[in-house]
Amino acid sequence: MTSATDERPAVGTPPPDVTPPPPPETPADPLPVTVIENRLGWGWADFAEMWRFRELFFYLTLRDIRLRYKQTALGVGWSVFQPLATILVFVVFIGFLGNASGGMDRATYVLFVIAGVIPWNFFASAVQNAGGSLVSNERLVTRTYFPRVALPAANVFAAFFDFLICLGLFTLIAVGYAVFGIGVAPSWNLLMAPVVVLMLAGLATGLGLFLSALVAAQRDFRFLITFGIQLWMFATPCIYLPPEAYQKWKWLLQFNPVFGLVYNFRASALGGELDWPSLGIAAAAMLLALVGGGIYFRRVERALSDTI
């Protein structure tokens, strides 16, 4: 009978290594933890959080620009063609045939219309696109977390991209007029143009936040935005009110903050005199829109995923 093999280690053999493995290393820079909680009451829109999501904000803006001109023959050229067609209609049918130029010569009236249409188109496009931004991104809003304020703000910056292209076209036309001795020479008031544009962007952002929250709660406001923008354009006589006639209706027009911004943009671009009272009213309206729109947006954002 064969005996079982002795499995004991031979004399002099070192014992097996039974040292436990080292614990896993803790990462030096752990990922931040975001706690999503219900915030009671009325609060301010968390713009500080936007800075943490600045890359997302940049790509949302880039996406809006690409989607706007995707699969089009002219591409970005549409941002030039659309305001050019609008300007041509206003100049020919309203200015020359309708005699709305107020005694200005045709060359000056063309610059007058361009300097009024470009800032108005920027404001109208920013407000209209920002107002419908939450509804048009319904799946993105309901499936992942990010600061929702990025959607309306990205649409404002996408409209600003079109504004820069149109501004370059206006600069070329103004320089061409100056070469032939036509038009108005700019003055030091030109330095106020970036400030006016910034105020337009701020006013559009505040209204975009407020309207996007309204549209998310009640879809009827989508149609009211389109209709309201059209009425607002005629209430902002940027194409048919010469500077001389402004003094007559100044007491009424100053209550329209967009007209004050359009008027001062035109004055700074064409060398006219700035209207500081209307600019102050527009600044107050911008701050009110930003604060009120931000607070209301935060109020609606709490239940946005359920109501949209």
Coordinates of C-alpha atoms in Angstrom, one line a residue, residues 79-80 83-84 87 111 114-122 159-175 190 192-198 200 265-266 268-270:
S79 CA -26.3 86.1 -41.7
V80 CA -25.3 88.8 -44.3
P83 CA -30.2 91.9 -43.0
L84 CA -29.2 93.1 -46.5
I87 CA -32.3 96.9 -45.5
L111 CA -26.2 104.4 -43.5
I114 CA -28.1 100.0 -41.7
A115 CA -26.9 101.5 -38.3
G116 CA -30.5 100.9 -37.0
V117 CA -31.3 97.5 -38.4
I118 CA -28.1 95.8 -37.4
P119 CA -28.4 96.3 -33.6
W120 CA -32.2 95.7 -33.8
N121 CA -31.7 92.3 -35.6
F122 CA -29.2 91.3 -33.0
A159 CA -26.8 86.0 -32.2
F160 CA -23.8 88.1 -31.3
F161 CA -21.8 86.1 -33.9
D162 CA -24.2 87.1 -36.6
F163 CA -24.0 90.7 -35.3
L164 CA -20.2 90.8 -35.7
I165 CA -20.5 89.6 -39.3
C166 CA -23.1 92.3 -40.1
L167 CA -20.9 94.9 -38.3
G168 CA -18.0 94.0 -40.5
L169 CA -20.3 94.6 -43.6
F170 CA -21.4 97.9 -42.2
T171 CA -17.8 98.9 -41.6
L172 CA -16.9 98.1 -45.2
I173 CA -19.9 100.2 -46.5
A174 CA -19.0 103.1 -44.3
V175 CA -15.3 103.0 -45.4
L190 CA -17.5 105.7 -31.5
M192 CA -19.4 104.2 -26.8
A193 CA -20.5 101.7 -29.4
P194 CA -19.1 98.6 -27.6
V195 CA -20.8 99.8 -24.3
V196 CA -24.2 100.1 -26.1
V197 CA -23.8 96.6 -27.7
L198 CA -23.0 95.2 -24.3
L200 CA -28.2 95.3 -25.7
F265 CA -25.5 103.0 -31.3
R266 CA -26.4 104.9 -34.5
S268 CA -21.9 106.6 -31.9
A269 CA -21.3 104.9 -35.3
L270 CA -22.3 107.9 -37.5

